[in-house]
């Protein structure tokens, strides 16, 4: 099986670029952030404080997280309910960032991620895919962009959805999540030693996809790519 790991900070455009690249490769696209978001959603729904690690760890016993891959992309289920839409709020983003710093949560989600890569050719995106989950991935890419550019893109996206927010607020949110994600003790957000760093500050989505495909082609010349 082939595995491509794409890690990087929030809002770097990982998911859009990874989704498009996976189609060109015929690999399944696994968005691992959705798993942490789903655990975060459960804690919010059940008013479990994410500062209390033991309570969060105990609650994991009551959670079943599943993924399904459909033509329109990945769907995530929390105890049988499709929560793919519900997990896309700023509140759940913060909750995901908080629960992802808890070792029991990372362990809980580890096997699911690994088993997907054992059974399929995957393009998996997250924060620790190249460093922890799939250290033997044949291709590792660290996709990043400046915090300002990421905030600008996020504002635009929310505006298009009819939910405008202040740029300063989004930038602050991104900086806070970056800090939280890269300073946690377990699986912090750092590029793997053998990752190719791809800065997308000055390229659009199409450009980012092309650059990903070129990196993949260089490392895996045998894979057929629909450029
Ligand atoms: O990619 P995302 O924004 O949906 O991720 C939500 C949160 O989950 C993010 O703050 C960091 C965490 N996360 C993680 O710790 N490890 C991963 N492999 C994916 C996400």
PDB file of C-alpha atoms and ligand atoms in Angstrom:
ATOM      1  CA  UNK A   1       0.000   0.000   0.000  1.00  0.00           C
ATOM      2  CA  UNK A   2       1.077   3.580  -0.605  1.00  0.00           C
ATOM      3  CA  UNK A   3       0.722   6.332   1.946  1.00  0.00           C
ATOM      4  CA  UNK A   4       1.093  10.053   1.508  1.00  0.00           C
ATOM      5  CA  UNK A   5       1.199  12.124   4.677  1.00  0.00           C
ATOM      6  CA  UNK A   6       0.272  15.785   4.539  1.00  0.00           C
ATOM      7  CA  UNK A   7       0.733  17.690   7.766  1.00  0.00           C
ATOM      8  CA  UNK A   8       0.605  21.364   8.560  1.00  0.00           C
ATOM      9  CA  UNK A   9      -1.085  24.086  10.580  1.00  0.00           C
ATOM     10  CA  UNK A  10      -4.767  25.002  10.594  1.00  0.00           C
ATOM     11  CA  UNK A  11      -5.980  26.862   7.532  1.00  0.00           C
ATOM     12  CA  UNK A  12      -3.019  26.151   5.252  1.00  0.00           C
ATOM     13  CA  UNK A  13      -5.432  24.724   2.698  1.00  0.00           C
ATOM     14  CA  UNK A  14      -4.441  21.141   3.449  1.00  0.00           C
ATOM     15  CA  UNK A  15      -7.876  19.640   3.140  1.00  0.00           C
ATOM     16  CA  UNK A  16      -8.872  21.287  -0.152  1.00  0.00           C
ATOM     17  CA  UNK A  17      -5.500  20.569  -1.735  1.00  0.00           C
ATOM     18  CA  UNK A  18      -5.315  17.038  -0.341  1.00  0.00           C
ATOM     19  CA  UNK A  19      -8.847  16.223  -1.459  1.00  0.00           C
ATOM     20  CA  UNK A  20      -8.151  17.393  -5.022  1.00  0.00           C
ATOM     21  CA  UNK A  21      -4.773  15.633  -5.156  1.00  0.00           C
ATOM     22  CA  UNK A  22      -6.258  12.369  -3.874  1.00  0.00           C
ATOM     23  CA  UNK A  23      -8.753  12.357  -6.768  1.00  0.00           C
ATOM     24  CA  UNK A  24      -5.946  12.732  -9.284  1.00  0.00           C
ATOM     25  CA  UNK A  25      -4.119   9.860  -7.626  1.00  0.00           C
ATOM     26  CA  UNK A  26      -7.065   7.563  -7.044  1.00  0.00           C
ATOM     27  CA  UNK A  27      -6.198   7.339  -3.331  1.00  0.00           C
ATOM     28  CA  UNK A  28      -8.689   7.735  -0.519  1.00  0.00           C
ATOM     29  CA  UNK A  29      -8.429  11.028   1.307  1.00  0.00           C
ATOM     30  CA  UNK A  30      -8.465  10.750   5.093  1.00  0.00           C
ATOM     31  CA  UNK A  31      -9.056  13.981   7.018  1.00  0.00           C
ATOM     32  CA  UNK A  32      -7.834  13.059  10.511  1.00  0.00           C
ATOM     33  CA  UNK A  33      -8.761  16.467  11.960  1.00  0.00           C
ATOM     34  CA  UNK A  34     -12.391  15.333  11.633  1.00  0.00           C
ATOM     35  CA  UNK A  35     -11.693  12.583  14.167  1.00  0.00           C
ATOM     36  CA  UNK A  36     -10.414  15.016  16.793  1.00  0.00           C
ATOM     37  CA  UNK A  37     -13.292  17.342  15.997  1.00  0.00           C
ATOM     38  CA  UNK A  38     -15.765  14.503  16.586  1.00  0.00           C
ATOM     39  CA  UNK A  39     -14.280  13.735  20.000  1.00  0.00           C
ATOM     40  CA  UNK A  40     -14.349  17.482  20.777  1.00  0.00           C
ATOM     41  CA  UNK A  41     -17.997  17.678  19.733  1.00  0.00           C
ATOM     42  CA  UNK A  42     -18.926  14.841  22.089  1.00  0.00           C
ATOM     43  CA  UNK A  43     -17.226  16.609  25.006  1.00  0.00           C
ATOM     44  CA  UNK A  44     -19.063  19.860  24.217  1.00  0.00           C
ATOM     45  CA  UNK A  45     -22.417  18.107  23.841  1.00  0.00           C
ATOM     46  CA  UNK A  46     -21.964  16.324  27.145  1.00  0.00           C
ATOM     47  CA  UNK A  47     -20.466  19.322  28.961  1.00  0.00           C
ATOM     48  CA  UNK A  48     -17.290  17.459  29.825  1.00  0.00           C
ATOM     49  CA  UNK A  49     -14.529  19.908  30.682  1.00  0.00           C
ATOM     50  CA  UNK A  50     -11.587  19.436  28.357  1.00  0.00           C
ATOM     51  CA  UNK A  51      -9.247  20.617  31.096  1.00  0.00           C
ATOM     52  CA  UNK A  52     -10.083  17.461  33.067  1.00  0.00           C
ATOM     53  CA  UNK A  53      -8.093  14.833  31.253  1.00  0.00           C
ATOM     54  CA  UNK A  54      -9.317  11.868  33.313  1.00  0.00           C
ATOM     55  CA  UNK A  55     -12.947  12.737  32.621  1.00  0.00           C
ATOM     56  CA  UNK A  56     -12.250  13.046  28.921  1.00  0.00           C
ATOM     57  CA  UNK A  57     -10.372   9.746  28.931  1.00  0.00           C
ATOM     58  CA  UNK A  58     -13.244   8.020  30.781  1.00  0.00           C
ATOM     59  CA  UNK A  59     -15.799   9.424  28.322  1.00  0.00           C
ATOM     60  CA  UNK A  60     -13.965   7.797  25.407  1.00  0.00           C
ATOM     61  CA  UNK A  61     -15.517   4.495  26.489  1.00  0.00           C
ATOM     62  CA  UNK A  62     -18.901   5.839  25.414  1.00  0.00           C
ATOM     63  CA  UNK A  63     -17.754   7.012  22.021  1.00  0.00           C
ATOM     64  CA  UNK A  64     -17.682   5.197  18.750  1.00  0.00           C
ATOM     65  CA  UNK A  65     -16.112   7.072  15.852  1.00  0.00           C
ATOM     66  CA  UNK A  66     -16.390   5.719  12.322  1.00  0.00           C
ATOM     67  CA  UNK A  67     -15.457   6.978   8.897  1.00  0.00           C
ATOM     68  CA  UNK A  68     -17.119   6.288   5.563  1.00  0.00           C
ATOM     69  CA  UNK A  69     -15.744   7.218   2.160  1.00  0.00           C
ATOM     70  CA  UNK A  70     -18.381   8.254  -0.347  1.00  0.00           C
ATOM     71  CA  UNK A  71     -18.200   9.893  -3.771  1.00  0.00           C
ATOM     72  CA  UNK A  72     -18.700  13.302  -2.119  1.00  0.00           C
ATOM     73  CA  UNK A  73     -15.857  12.614   0.310  1.00  0.00           C
ATOM     74  CA  UNK A  74     -15.323  11.465   3.851  1.00  0.00           C
ATOM     75  CA  UNK A  75     -18.185  11.258   6.346  1.00  0.00           C
ATOM     76  CA  UNK A  76     -17.626  10.935  10.060  1.00  0.00           C
ATOM     77  CA  UNK A  77     -20.027   9.280  12.491  1.00  0.00           C
ATOM     78  CA  UNK A  78     -20.330   9.779  16.226  1.00  0.00           C
ATOM     79  CA  UNK A  79     -22.175   6.879  17.798  1.00  0.00           C
ATOM     80  CA  UNK A  80     -23.937   6.238  14.511  1.00  0.00           C
ATOM     81  CA  UNK A  81     -24.872   9.856  13.734  1.00  0.00           C
ATOM     82  CA  UNK A  82     -23.333  11.590  10.721  1.00  0.00           C
ATOM     83  CA  UNK A  83     -21.717  14.672  12.293  1.00  0.00           C
ATOM     84  CA  UNK A  84     -19.691  15.735   9.232  1.00  0.00           C
ATOM     85  CA  UNK A  85     -21.423  19.149   9.171  1.00  0.00           C
ATOM     86  CA  UNK A  86     -21.744  19.705  12.916  1.00  0.00           C
ATOM     87  CA  UNK A  87     -18.005  19.494  13.482  1.00  0.00           C
ATOM     88  CA  UNK A  88     -17.270  22.527  11.281  1.00  0.00           C
ATOM     89  CA  UNK A  89     -17.852  25.332  13.782  1.00  0.00           C
ATOM     90  CA  UNK A  90     -15.214  27.557  15.439  1.00  0.00           C
ATOM     91  CA  UNK A  91     -16.304  26.193  18.826  1.00  0.00           C
ATOM     92  CA  UNK A  92     -15.637  22.617  17.740  1.00  0.00           C
ATOM     93  CA  UNK A  93     -12.285  23.700  16.218  1.00  0.00           C
ATOM     94  CA  UNK A  94     -11.140  24.907  19.630  1.00  0.00           C
ATOM     95  CA  UNK A  95     -12.516  21.812  21.370  1.00  0.00           C
ATOM     96  CA  UNK A  96     -10.659  19.597  18.875  1.00  0.00           C
ATOM     97  CA  UNK A  97      -7.434  21.437  19.541  1.00  0.00           C
ATOM     98  CA  UNK A  98      -7.929  20.958  23.303  1.00  0.00           C
ATOM     99  CA  UNK A  99      -8.779  17.244  23.210  1.00  0.00           C
ATOM    100  CA  UNK A 100      -5.967  16.559  20.755  1.00  0.00           C
ATOM    101  CA  UNK A 101      -3.436  17.454  23.464  1.00  0.00           C
ATOM    102  CA  UNK A 102      -4.708  14.583  25.646  1.00  0.00           C
ATOM    103  CA  UNK A 103      -2.663  11.387  25.188  1.00  0.00           C
ATOM    104  CA  UNK A 104      -5.662   9.072  25.769  1.00  0.00           C
ATOM    105  CA  UNK A 105      -7.500  10.746  22.893  1.00  0.00           C
ATOM    106  CA  UNK A 106      -4.568  10.348  20.516  1.00  0.00           C
ATOM    107  CA  UNK A 107      -4.233   6.676  21.465  1.00  0.00           C
ATOM    108  CA  UNK A 108      -7.968   6.174  21.015  1.00  0.00           C
ATOM    109  CA  UNK A 109      -7.826   7.469  17.429  1.00  0.00           C
ATOM    110  CA  UNK A 110      -4.512   5.893  16.465  1.00  0.00           C
ATOM    111  CA  UNK A 111      -5.694   2.391  15.469  1.00  0.00           C
ATOM    112  CA  UNK A 112      -8.477   3.704  13.268  1.00  0.00           C
ATOM    113  CA  UNK A 113      -5.996   5.822  11.304  1.00  0.00           C
ATOM    114  CA  UNK A 114      -3.482   3.012  11.031  1.00  0.00           C
ATOM    115  CA  UNK A 115      -6.006   0.411   9.889  1.00  0.00           C
ATOM    116  CA  UNK A 116      -7.185   2.679   7.066  1.00  0.00           C
ATOM    117  CA  UNK A 117      -3.625   2.978   5.790  1.00  0.00           C
ATOM    118  CA  UNK A 118      -3.123  -0.772   6.017  1.00  0.00           C
ATOM    119  CA  UNK A 119      -6.098  -1.492   3.793  1.00  0.00           C
ATOM    120  CA  UNK A 120      -6.000   1.362   1.278  1.00  0.00           C
ATOM    121  CA  UNK A 121      -3.733   3.663  -0.662  1.00  0.00           C
ATOM    122  CA  UNK A 122      -4.219   6.803   1.385  1.00  0.00           C
ATOM    123  CA  UNK A 123      -3.520  10.445   1.321  1.00  0.00           C
ATOM    124  CA  UNK A 124      -3.905  11.345   4.972  1.00  0.00           C
ATOM    125  CA  UNK A 125      -3.851  14.844   6.353  1.00  0.00           C
ATOM    126  CA  UNK A 126      -3.333  15.977   9.926  1.00  0.00           C
ATOM    127  CA  UNK A 127      -0.618  17.201  12.257  1.00  0.00           C
ATOM    128  CA  UNK A 128       1.378  14.103  13.178  1.00  0.00           C
ATOM    129  CA  UNK A 129       0.802  11.774  10.231  1.00  0.00           C
ATOM    130  CA  UNK A 130       4.387  11.826   8.950  1.00  0.00           C
ATOM    131  CA  UNK A 131       5.905  11.851  12.429  1.00  0.00           C
ATOM    132  CA  UNK A 132       3.734   9.465  14.481  1.00  0.00           C
ATOM    133  CA  UNK A 133       0.856   7.765  12.654  1.00  0.00           C
ATOM    134  CA  UNK A 134       2.559   6.776   9.392  1.00  0.00           C
ATOM    135  CA  UNK A 135       6.310   7.281   9.944  1.00  0.00           C
ATOM    136  CA  UNK A 136       6.957   4.970   6.984  1.00  0.00           C
ATOM    137  CA  UNK A 137       4.795   6.912   4.536  1.00  0.00           C
ATOM    138  CA  UNK A 138       6.535   6.993   1.155  1.00  0.00           C
ATOM    139  CA  UNK A 139       5.749  10.688   0.709  1.00  0.00           C
ATOM    140  CA  UNK A 140       5.603  13.318   3.443  1.00  0.00           C
ATOM    141  CA  UNK A 141       4.625  16.900   2.815  1.00  0.00           C
ATOM    142  CA  UNK A 142       4.444  19.723   5.340  1.00  0.00           C
ATOM    143  CA  UNK A 143       1.999  22.201   3.894  1.00  0.00           C
ATOM    144  CA  UNK A 144       2.090  25.651   5.386  1.00  0.00           C
ATOM    145  CA  UNK A 145       1.324  29.334   4.752  1.00  0.00           C
ATOM    146  CA  UNK A 146       1.760  32.500   6.801  1.00  0.00           C
ATOM    147  CA  UNK A 147      -0.775  33.052   9.617  1.00  0.00           C
ATOM    148  CA  UNK A 148      -1.937  36.259   7.903  1.00  0.00           C
ATOM    149  CA  UNK A 149      -2.581  34.505   4.604  1.00  0.00           C
ATOM    150  CA  UNK A 150      -4.377  31.649   6.340  1.00  0.00           C
ATOM    151  CA  UNK A 151      -6.592  34.147   8.215  1.00  0.00           C
ATOM    152  CA  UNK A 152      -7.336  35.971   4.959  1.00  0.00           C
ATOM    153  CA  UNK A 153      -8.410  32.728   3.260  1.00  0.00           C
ATOM    154  CA  UNK A 154     -10.546  31.685   6.216  1.00  0.00           C
ATOM    155  CA  UNK A 155     -12.329  35.070   6.281  1.00  0.00           C
ATOM    156  CA  UNK A 156     -13.070  34.776   2.588  1.00  0.00           C
ATOM    157  CA  UNK A 157     -14.414  31.250   3.025  1.00  0.00           C
ATOM    158  CA  UNK A 158     -16.714  32.299   5.889  1.00  0.00           C
ATOM    159  CA  UNK A 159     -17.861  35.358   3.974  1.00  0.00           C
ATOM    160  CA  UNK A 160     -18.824  33.162   1.023  1.00  0.00           C
ATOM    161  CA  UNK A 161     -20.827  30.992   3.418  1.00  0.00           C
ATOM    162  CA  UNK A 162     -22.688  34.098   4.583  1.00  0.00           C
ATOM    163  CA  UNK A 163     -20.979  34.084   7.995  1.00  0.00           C
ATOM    164  CA  UNK A 164     -18.629  37.100   7.897  1.00  0.00           C
ATOM    165  CA  UNK A 165     -16.166  37.459  10.774  1.00  0.00           C
ATOM    166  CA  UNK A 166     -13.568  40.070  11.688  1.00  0.00           C
ATOM    167  CA  UNK A 167     -10.110  39.394  10.245  1.00  0.00           C
ATOM    168  CA  UNK A 168      -8.374  40.217  13.552  1.00  0.00           C
ATOM    169  CA  UNK A 169     -10.531  37.695  15.363  1.00  0.00           C
ATOM    170  CA  UNK A 170      -9.734  34.933  12.858  1.00  0.00           C
ATOM    171  CA  UNK A 171      -6.015  35.756  12.943  1.00  0.00           C
ATOM    172  CA  UNK A 172      -5.984  35.605  16.733  1.00  0.00           C
ATOM    173  CA  UNK A 173      -7.810  32.262  16.622  1.00  0.00           C
ATOM    174  CA  UNK A 174      -5.290  30.834  14.167  1.00  0.00           C
ATOM    175  CA  UNK A 175      -2.331  32.048  16.219  1.00  0.00           C
ATOM    176  CA  UNK A 176      -3.803  30.550  19.374  1.00  0.00           C
ATOM    177  CA  UNK A 177      -4.405  27.185  17.698  1.00  0.00           C
ATOM    178  CA  UNK A 178      -0.923  27.198  16.129  1.00  0.00           C
ATOM    179  CA  UNK A 179       0.603  27.809  19.530  1.00  0.00           C
ATOM    180  CA  UNK A 180      -1.535  25.136  21.198  1.00  0.00           C
ATOM    181  CA  UNK A 181      -0.861  22.559  18.457  1.00  0.00           C
ATOM    182  CA  UNK A 182       2.884  23.116  18.247  1.00  0.00           C
ATOM    183  CA  UNK A 183       3.613  23.405  21.972  1.00  0.00           C
ATOM    184  CA  UNK A 184       1.742  20.387  23.283  1.00  0.00           C
ATOM    185  CA  UNK A 185       3.854  17.641  24.780  1.00  0.00           C
ATOM    186  CA  UNK A 186       2.412  14.823  22.748  1.00  0.00           C
ATOM    187  CA  UNK A 187       2.712  14.663  18.951  1.00  0.00           C
ATOM    188  CA  UNK A 188       3.314  18.394  18.508  1.00  0.00           C
ATOM    189  CA  UNK A 189       2.943  19.933  15.084  1.00  0.00           C
ATOM    190  CA  UNK A 190       6.446  19.728  13.616  1.00  0.00           C
ATOM    191  CA  UNK A 191       7.561  18.694  10.142  1.00  0.00           C
ATOM    192  CA  UNK A 192       8.960  15.160   9.893  1.00  0.00           C
ATOM    193  CA  UNK A 193      12.698  15.168   9.188  1.00  0.00           C
ATOM    194  CA  UNK A 194      12.079  13.699   5.747  1.00  0.00           C
ATOM    195  CA  UNK A 195       9.113  15.935   4.865  1.00  0.00           C
ATOM    196  CA  UNK A 196       9.115  18.302   1.912  1.00  0.00           C
ATOM    197  CA  UNK A 197       8.093  21.772   3.120  1.00  0.00           C
ATOM    198  CA  UNK A 198       5.519  23.331   0.838  1.00  0.00           C
ATOM    199  CA  UNK A 199       4.689  26.989   1.529  1.00  0.00           C
ATOM    200  CA  UNK A 200       1.477  27.960  -0.241  1.00  0.00           C
ATOM    201  CA  UNK A 201       1.356  31.628   0.862  1.00  0.00           C
ATOM    202  CA  UNK A 202       1.765  32.773  -2.715  1.00  0.00           C
ATOM    203  CA  UNK A 203      -0.042  30.087  -4.672  1.00  0.00           C
ATOM    204  CA  UNK A 204      -3.687  29.310  -5.207  1.00  0.00           C
ATOM    205  CA  UNK A 205      -5.393  25.972  -4.683  1.00  0.00           C
ATOM    206  CA  UNK A 206      -4.633  24.714  -8.163  1.00  0.00           C
ATOM    207  CA  UNK A 207      -0.972  25.642  -7.755  1.00  0.00           C
ATOM    208  CA  UNK A 208      -0.789  23.822  -4.425  1.00  0.00           C
ATOM    209  CA  UNK A 209      -2.351  20.681  -5.940  1.00  0.00           C
ATOM    210  CA  UNK A 210       0.126  20.731  -8.832  1.00  0.00           C
ATOM    211  CA  UNK A 211       3.036  21.068  -6.449  1.00  0.00           C
ATOM    212  CA  UNK A 212       1.782  18.165  -4.341  1.00  0.00           C
ATOM    213  CA  UNK A 213       1.422  15.989  -7.433  1.00  0.00           C
ATOM    214  CA  UNK A 214       4.931  16.890  -8.607  1.00  0.00           C
ATOM    215  CA  UNK A 215       6.378  15.904  -5.220  1.00  0.00           C
ATOM    216  CA  UNK A 216       4.458  12.610  -5.317  1.00  0.00           C
ATOM    217  CA  UNK A 217       5.582  11.931  -8.890  1.00  0.00           C
ATOM    218  CA  UNK A 218       9.220  12.492  -7.972  1.00  0.00           C
ATOM    219  CA  UNK A 219       9.037  10.078  -5.035  1.00  0.00           C
ATOM    220  CA  UNK A 220       6.718   7.527  -6.607  1.00  0.00           C
ATOM    221  CA  UNK A 221       7.327   7.604 -10.357  1.00  0.00           C
ATOM    222  CA  UNK A 222       5.357   4.370 -10.821  1.00  0.00           C
ATOM    223  CA  UNK A 223       2.079   5.851  -9.641  1.00  0.00           C
ATOM    224  CA  UNK A 224      -0.162   6.936 -12.485  1.00  0.00           C
ATOM    225  CA  UNK A 225      -1.223  10.538 -12.017  1.00  0.00           C
ATOM    226  CA  UNK A 226      -4.022  12.234 -13.897  1.00  0.00           C
ATOM    227  CA  UNK A 227      -2.222  15.651 -13.956  1.00  0.00           C
TER     228      UNK A 227
HETATM  229  O1  LIG B   1      -7.274  19.889  10.709  1.00  0.00           O
HETATM  230  P1  LIG B   1      -8.330  20.382  11.656  1.00  0.00           P
HETATM  231  O2  LIG B   1      -8.322  21.878  11.817  1.00  0.00           O
HETATM  232  O3  LIG B   1      -9.687  19.856  11.326  1.00  0.00           O
HETATM  233  O4  LIG B   1      -7.941  19.758  13.083  1.00  0.00           O
HETATM  234  C1  LIG B   1      -8.660  20.048  14.252  1.00  0.00           C
HETATM  235  C2  LIG B   1      -7.733  19.949  15.462  1.00  0.00           C
HETATM  236  O5  LIG B   1      -7.326  18.595  15.639  1.00  0.00           O
HETATM  237  C3  LIG B   1      -6.446  20.780  15.359  1.00  0.00           C
HETATM  238  O6  LIG B   1      -6.454  21.859  16.243  1.00  0.00           O
HETATM  239  C4  LIG B   1      -5.336  19.838  15.754  1.00  0.00           C
HETATM  240  C5  LIG B   1      -5.955  18.499  15.947  1.00  0.00           C
HETATM  241  N1  LIG B   1      -5.351  17.457  15.114  1.00  0.00           N
HETATM  242  C6  LIG B   1      -4.291  16.755  15.639  1.00  0.00           C
HETATM  243  O7  LIG B   1      -3.856  17.034  16.740  1.00  0.00           O
HETATM  244  N2  LIG B   1      -3.747  15.734  14.933  1.00  0.00           N
HETATM  245  C7  LIG B   1      -4.201  15.415  13.714  1.00  0.00           C
HETATM  246  N3  LIG B   1      -3.634  14.406  13.054  1.00  0.00           N
HETATM  247  C8  LIG B   1      -5.271  16.154  13.157  1.00  0.00           C
HETATM  248  C9  LIG B   1      -5.821  17.182  13.876  1.00  0.00           C
END
